[in-house]
Amino acid sequence: MDAKNVFINCPFDNTYFKLLKPLLFSLIYMELKPQISETSDSGEIRLHKIKTLMQNSKYSIHDLSRMEPLRAKQLPRFNMPFECGIDFGIKLSNPQTYQNKKFLILEKEQYRYQRVISDISGNDIKAHKNNPEQIIKVIRDWFKPIDNNIPRHKEIWLAFNEFEFDYEEILTAEGYNPKDINALTFSDIIENMTEWIKAYKER
């Protein structure tokens, strides 16, 4: 279990992409390593990969904010609470190995989860209000007690906005849609962020 690994469980669509980018960016800026499953795998293979990523990650971030349908007549999406349950099962099934495993559970509103999944009460549950700056603050504040060298969230937010400008210019010039979550693989996005942050900090 790598103390730098952070497993990410969240929606993979363009609506959530505005939150996923600052989420990933803030972790990389704090010198942590996001672990995220690519969506191209078949269901069974992807589930095994998700389990391995969870087992290898000391930290997990589970965003349960998309439990309700996006539009009328759509069904709710249960992938996120399902994966959250698997992660809790890993920790509870082997407390000696995973006793130091920690979870940050994100929601849109602070106490909304109590109406649908009250069994997670007592864990670290924070609201991001669907706001990109707020998700950076929530993640930064959660990791701050673990590492006192982590900068204030405003520093990360300002850096992210510079990255966003550069990222959109580069992808647009290369013929990609920077608003499309599928334009690049998650590995490519993380690699781009890592290289950009390294250059930014060396200025």
Short mmCIF file of the C-alpha atoms (twelve columns), coordinates in Angstrom:
data_MODEL
# 
_entry.id   MODEL 
# 
loop_
_atom_site.group_PDB 
_atom_site.id 
_atom_site.type_symbol 
_atom_site.label_atom_id 
_atom_site.label_alt_id 
_atom_site.label_comp_id 
_atom_site.label_asym_id 
_atom_site.label_seq_id 
_atom_site.Cartn_x 
_atom_site.Cartn_y 
_atom_site.Cartn_z 
_atom_site.pdbx_PDB_model_num 
ATOM 1   C CA . MET A 1   0.000   0.000  0.000   1 
ATOM 2   C CA . ASP A 2   1.739   3.144  -1.263  1 
ATOM 3   C CA . ALA A 3   1.437   6.151  1.084   1 
ATOM 4   C CA . LYS A 4   1.430   8.513  -1.931  1 
ATOM 5   C CA . ASN A 5   -1.327  6.726  -3.880  1 
ATOM 6   C CA . VAL A 6   -4.851  8.201  -3.885  1 
ATOM 7   C CA . PHE A 7   -7.598  6.120  -5.476  1 
ATOM 8   C CA . ILE A 8   -10.224 8.242  -7.261  1 
ATOM 9   C CA . ASN A 9   -13.854 7.088  -7.528  1 
ATOM 10  C CA . CYS A 10  -15.992 9.635  -9.381  1 
ATOM 11  C CA . PRO A 11  -18.209 10.102 -12.465 1 
ATOM 12  C CA . PHE A 12  -16.418 9.956  -15.820 1 
ATOM 13  C CA . ASP A 13  -18.399 12.359 -17.995 1 
ATOM 14  C CA . ASN A 14  -18.089 15.885 -19.360 1 
ATOM 15  C CA . THR A 15  -20.414 17.331 -16.708 1 
ATOM 16  C CA . TYR A 16  -18.082 16.175 -13.931 1 
ATOM 17  C CA . PHE A 17  -14.879 16.946 -15.871 1 
ATOM 18  C CA . LYS A 18  -14.826 20.518 -14.515 1 
ATOM 19  C CA . LEU A 19  -14.388 18.989 -11.031 1 
ATOM 20  C CA . LEU A 20  -12.173 16.056 -11.978 1 
ATOM 21  C CA . LYS A 21  -9.453  18.283 -13.442 1 
ATOM 22  C CA . PRO A 22  -8.942  20.402 -10.283 1 
ATOM 23  C CA . LEU A 23  -9.241  17.250 -8.176  1 
ATOM 24  C CA . LEU A 24  -6.400  15.564 -10.061 1 
ATOM 25  C CA . PHE A 25  -4.394  18.780 -10.264 1 
ATOM 26  C CA . SER A 26  -4.535  19.433 -6.526  1 
ATOM 27  C CA . LEU A 27  -3.319  15.926 -5.693  1 
ATOM 28  C CA . ILE A 28  -0.402  16.163 -8.123  1 
ATOM 29  C CA . TYR A 29  0.450   19.657 -6.852  1 
ATOM 30  C CA . MET A 30  0.668   18.179 -3.332  1 
ATOM 31  C CA . GLU A 31  3.023   15.497 -4.716  1 
ATOM 32  C CA . LEU A 32  0.503   12.689 -4.383  1 
ATOM 33  C CA . LYS A 33  -0.215  10.095 -7.084  1 
ATOM 34  C CA . PRO A 34  -3.816  9.821  -8.358  1 
ATOM 35  C CA . GLN A 35  -4.917  6.278  -9.153  1 
ATOM 36  C CA . ILE A 36  -7.781  6.213  -11.623 1 
ATOM 37  C CA . SER A 37  -9.144  3.381  -13.747 1 
ATOM 38  C CA . GLU A 38  -9.362  3.911  -17.487 1 
ATOM 39  C CA . THR A 39  -12.923 3.333  -18.730 1 
ATOM 40  C CA . SER A 40  -12.033 1.366  -21.877 1 
ATOM 41  C CA . ASP A 41  -11.764 -1.986 -20.096 1 
ATOM 42  C CA . SER A 42  -14.552 -4.566 -20.008 1 
ATOM 43  C CA . GLY A 43  -16.621 -4.640 -16.811 1 
ATOM 44  C CA . GLU A 44  -14.981 -7.672 -15.195 1 
ATOM 45  C CA . ILE A 45  -11.409 -6.647 -16.038 1 
ATOM 46  C CA . ARG A 46  -12.062 -3.084 -14.866 1 
ATOM 47  C CA . LEU A 47  -13.423 -4.312 -11.528 1 
ATOM 48  C CA . HIS A 48  -10.266 -6.335 -10.886 1 
ATOM 49  C CA . LYS A 49  -8.155  -3.309 -11.783 1 
ATOM 50  C CA . ILE A 50  -10.209 -1.104 -9.454  1 
ATOM 51  C CA . LYS A 51  -9.702  -3.568 -6.599  1 
ATOM 52  C CA . THR A 52  -5.943  -3.595 -7.200  1 
ATOM 53  C CA . LEU A 53  -5.790  0.209  -7.295  1 
ATOM 54  C CA . MET A 54  -7.713  0.364  -4.004  1 
ATOM 55  C CA . GLN A 55  -5.436  -2.197 -2.353  1 
ATOM 56  C CA . ASN A 56  -2.357  -0.255 -3.440  1 
ATOM 57  C CA . SER A 57  -3.648  3.132  -2.240  1 
ATOM 58  C CA . LYS A 58  -3.420  4.423  1.317   1 
ATOM 59  C CA . TYR A 59  -6.000  7.106  0.512   1 
ATOM 60  C CA . SER A 60  -9.267  7.020  -1.408  1 
ATOM 61  C CA . ILE A 61  -11.520 9.830  -2.568  1 
ATOM 62  C CA . HIS A 62  -15.102 8.743  -3.283  1 
ATOM 63  C CA . ASP A 63  -17.395 11.340 -4.845  1 
ATOM 64  C CA . LEU A 64  -21.008 10.301 -4.256  1 
ATOM 65  C CA . SER A 65  -22.524 13.547 -5.540  1 
ATOM 66  C CA . ARG A 66  -24.005 11.936 -8.653  1 
ATOM 67  C CA . MET A 67  -26.419 9.519  -6.998  1 
ATOM 68  C CA . GLU A 68  -29.398 11.316 -8.490  1 
ATOM 69  C CA . PRO A 69  -30.248 11.323 -12.232 1 
ATOM 70  C CA . LEU A 70  -28.872 14.225 -14.278 1 
ATOM 71  C CA . ARG A 71  -32.145 14.549 -16.208 1 
ATOM 72  C CA . ALA A 72  -35.781 13.624 -15.812 1 
ATOM 73  C CA . LYS A 73  -36.605 9.975  -16.638 1 
ATOM 74  C CA . GLN A 74  -32.966 8.930  -16.196 1 
ATOM 75  C CA . LEU A 75  -32.030 6.321  -13.622 1 
ATOM 76  C CA . PRO A 76  -29.641 7.140  -10.759 1 
ATOM 77  C CA . ARG A 77  -26.033 5.970  -11.079 1 
ATOM 78  C CA . PHE A 78  -24.761 3.547  -8.458  1 
ATOM 79  C CA . ASN A 79  -21.200 2.911  -9.696  1 
ATOM 80  C CA . MET A 80  -19.731 5.353  -7.180  1 
ATOM 81  C CA . PRO A 81  -21.452 4.008  -4.024  1 
ATOM 82  C CA . PHE A 82  -20.767 0.471  -5.295  1 
ATOM 83  C CA . GLU A 83  -17.015 1.135  -5.572  1 
ATOM 84  C CA . CYS A 84  -17.079 2.945  -2.222  1 
ATOM 85  C CA . GLY A 85  -18.577 -0.188 -0.665  1 
ATOM 86  C CA . ILE A 86  -15.852 -2.362 -2.205  1 
ATOM 87  C CA . ASP A 87  -13.174 -0.090 -0.727  1 
ATOM 88  C CA . PHE A 88  -14.733 -0.232 2.738   1 
ATOM 89  C CA . GLY A 89  -14.955 -4.013 2.355   1 
ATOM 90  C CA . ILE A 90  -11.232 -4.220 1.600   1 
ATOM 91  C CA . LYS A 91  -10.393 -2.267 4.738   1 
ATOM 92  C CA . LEU A 92  -12.810 -4.129 7.012   1 
ATOM 93  C CA . SER A 93  -11.909 -7.589 5.691   1 
ATOM 94  C CA . ASN A 94  -8.232  -7.196 6.594   1 
ATOM 95  C CA . PRO A 95  -7.840  -4.531 9.302   1 
ATOM 96  C CA . GLN A 96  -4.235  -5.493 10.053  1 
ATOM 97  C CA . THR A 97  -3.090  -4.760 6.511   1 
ATOM 98  C CA . TYR A 98  -5.407  -1.823 5.802   1 
ATOM 99  C CA . GLN A 99  -5.837  -0.211 9.233   1 
ATOM 100 C CA . ASN A 100 -4.153  2.999  8.004   1 
ATOM 101 C CA . LYS A 101 -6.281  3.255  4.860   1 
ATOM 102 C CA . LYS A 102 -8.224  6.527  4.874   1 
ATOM 103 C CA . PHE A 103 -11.311 7.699  2.958   1 
ATOM 104 C CA . LEU A 104 -12.487 11.152 1.953   1 
ATOM 105 C CA . ILE A 105 -16.104 11.059 0.796   1 
ATOM 106 C CA . LEU A 106 -17.305 13.964 -1.310  1 
ATOM 107 C CA . GLU A 107 -20.873 15.113 -1.724  1 
ATOM 108 C CA . LYS A 108 -22.615 18.053 -3.357  1 
ATOM 109 C CA . GLU A 109 -24.319 19.100 -0.108  1 
ATOM 110 C CA . GLN A 110 -22.980 18.380 3.359   1 
ATOM 111 C CA . TYR A 111 -25.733 16.152 4.802   1 
ATOM 112 C CA . ARG A 112 -27.587 14.928 1.724   1 
ATOM 113 C CA . TYR A 113 -25.935 11.480 1.941   1 
ATOM 114 C CA . GLN A 114 -27.845 10.746 5.169   1 
ATOM 115 C CA . ARG A 115 -31.047 10.319 3.132   1 
ATOM 116 C CA . VAL A 116 -29.599 7.589  0.914   1 
ATOM 117 C CA . ILE A 117 -26.514 5.979  2.507   1 
ATOM 118 C CA . SER A 118 -26.540 6.695  6.225   1 
ATOM 119 C CA . ASP A 119 -24.190 3.787  7.065   1 
ATOM 120 C CA . ILE A 120 -21.183 5.942  6.134   1 
ATOM 121 C CA . SER A 121 -21.935 8.437  8.910   1 
ATOM 122 C CA . GLY A 122 -18.870 9.077  11.055  1 
ATOM 123 C CA . ASN A 123 -16.460 9.164  8.115   1 
ATOM 124 C CA . ASP A 124 -14.861 12.258 6.574   1 
ATOM 125 C CA . ILE A 125 -17.641 13.616 4.351   1 
ATOM 126 C CA . LYS A 126 -17.165 17.012 2.737   1 
ATOM 127 C CA . ALA A 127 -19.297 19.076 0.355   1 
ATOM 128 C CA . HIS A 128 -17.783 20.559 -2.820  1 
ATOM 129 C CA . LYS A 129 -21.004 22.313 -3.984  1 
ATOM 130 C CA . ASN A 130 -20.097 21.439 -7.602  1 
ATOM 131 C CA . ASN A 131 -17.514 24.230 -7.402  1 
ATOM 132 C CA . PRO A 132 -13.994 23.671 -8.821  1 
ATOM 133 C CA . GLU A 133 -12.271 25.951 -6.283  1 
ATOM 134 C CA . GLN A 134 -14.183 24.369 -3.408  1 
ATOM 135 C CA . ILE A 135 -13.093 20.863 -4.392  1 
ATOM 136 C CA . ILE A 136 -9.454  22.005 -4.280  1 
ATOM 137 C CA . LYS A 137 -10.003 23.538 -0.833  1 
ATOM 138 C CA . VAL A 138 -11.720 20.428 0.518   1 
ATOM 139 C CA . ILE A 139 -8.963  18.112 -0.710  1 
ATOM 140 C CA . ARG A 140 -6.159  20.431 0.413   1 
ATOM 141 C CA . ASP A 141 -7.676  20.885 3.879   1 
ATOM 142 C CA . TRP A 142 -8.154  17.119 4.288   1 
ATOM 143 C CA . PHE A 143 -4.493  16.370 3.528   1 
ATOM 144 C CA . LYS A 144 -3.071  19.354 5.458   1 
ATOM 145 C CA . PRO A 145 -2.870  17.541 8.854   1 
ATOM 146 C CA . ILE A 146 -0.932  14.749 7.112   1 
ATOM 147 C CA . ASP A 147 1.677   17.111 5.623   1 
ATOM 148 C CA . ASN A 148 2.291   20.572 7.078   1 
ATOM 149 C CA . ASN A 149 4.196   21.617 3.946   1 
ATOM 150 C CA . ILE A 150 1.057   21.629 1.811   1 
ATOM 151 C CA . PRO A 151 0.390   25.190 0.543   1 
ATOM 152 C CA . ARG A 152 -2.839  27.113 0.974   1 
ATOM 153 C CA . HIS A 153 -5.630  26.253 -1.391  1 
ATOM 154 C CA . LYS A 154 -5.476  29.668 -3.092  1 
ATOM 155 C CA . GLU A 155 -1.956  28.916 -4.334  1 
ATOM 156 C CA . ILE A 156 -3.151  25.645 -5.867  1 
ATOM 157 C CA . TRP A 157 -6.263  27.318 -7.320  1 
ATOM 158 C CA . LEU A 158 -4.258  30.081 -8.999  1 
ATOM 159 C CA . ALA A 159 -1.815  27.535 -10.422 1 
ATOM 160 C CA . PHE A 160 -4.713  25.440 -11.698 1 
ATOM 161 C CA . ASN A 161 -6.208  28.401 -13.543 1 
ATOM 162 C CA . GLU A 162 -2.883  28.999 -15.303 1 
ATOM 163 C CA . PHE A 163 -2.730  25.322 -16.206 1 
ATOM 164 C CA . GLU A 164 -6.288  25.386 -17.550 1 
ATOM 165 C CA . PHE A 165 -5.430  28.258 -19.878 1 
ATOM 166 C CA . ASP A 166 -2.320  26.480 -21.204 1 
ATOM 167 C CA . TYR A 167 -4.102  23.110 -21.393 1 
ATOM 168 C CA . GLU A 168 -6.969  24.493 -23.484 1 
ATOM 169 C CA . GLU A 169 -4.602  26.322 -25.842 1 
ATOM 170 C CA . ILE A 170 -2.405  23.251 -26.403 1 
ATOM 171 C CA . LEU A 171 -5.273  20.809 -26.943 1 
ATOM 172 C CA . THR A 172 -7.151  23.186 -29.225 1 
ATOM 173 C CA . ALA A 173 -4.017  23.719 -31.324 1 
ATOM 174 C CA . GLU A 174 -3.617  19.936 -31.633 1 
ATOM 175 C CA . GLY A 175 -7.235  19.500 -32.756 1 
ATOM 176 C CA . TYR A 176 -8.607  18.122 -29.466 1 
ATOM 177 C CA . ASN A 177 -11.644 19.374 -27.567 1 
ATOM 178 C CA . PRO A 178 -10.332 20.407 -24.115 1 
ATOM 179 C CA . LYS A 179 -13.861 20.144 -22.670 1 
ATOM 180 C CA . ASP A 180 -14.186 16.476 -23.689 1 
ATOM 181 C CA . ILE A 181 -13.157 14.022 -20.976 1 
ATOM 182 C CA . ASN A 182 -12.410 11.448 -23.675 1 
ATOM 183 C CA . ALA A 183 -10.084 13.680 -25.726 1 
ATOM 184 C CA . LEU A 184 -7.062  12.256 -23.879 1 
ATOM 185 C CA . THR A 185 -6.619  9.226  -21.644 1 
ATOM 186 C CA . PHE A 186 -6.472  9.841  -17.909 1 
ATOM 187 C CA . SER A 187 -2.820  8.751  -18.032 1 
ATOM 188 C CA . ASP A 188 -2.140  11.503 -20.579 1 
ATOM 189 C CA . ILE A 189 -3.964  14.119 -18.507 1 
ATOM 190 C CA . ILE A 190 -2.044  13.153 -15.351 1 
ATOM 191 C CA . GLU A 191 1.251   13.158 -17.263 1 
ATOM 192 C CA . ASN A 192 0.508   16.614 -18.719 1 
ATOM 193 C CA . MET A 193 -0.397  17.982 -15.299 1 
ATOM 194 C CA . THR A 194 2.702   16.477 -13.687 1 
ATOM 195 C CA . GLU A 195 5.049   17.973 -16.293 1 
ATOM 196 C CA . TRP A 196 3.297   21.355 -16.165 1 
ATOM 197 C CA . ILE A 197 3.404   21.524 -12.339 1 
ATOM 198 C CA . LYS A 198 7.089   20.588 -12.284 1 
ATOM 199 C CA . ALA A 199 7.913   23.413 -14.729 1 
ATOM 200 C CA . TYR A 200 5.630   25.825 -12.822 1 
ATOM 201 C CA . LYS A 201 7.358   25.158 -9.497  1 
ATOM 202 C CA . GLU A 202 10.795  25.604 -11.069 1 
ATOM 203 C CA . ARG A 203 10.045  29.146 -12.261 1 
# 
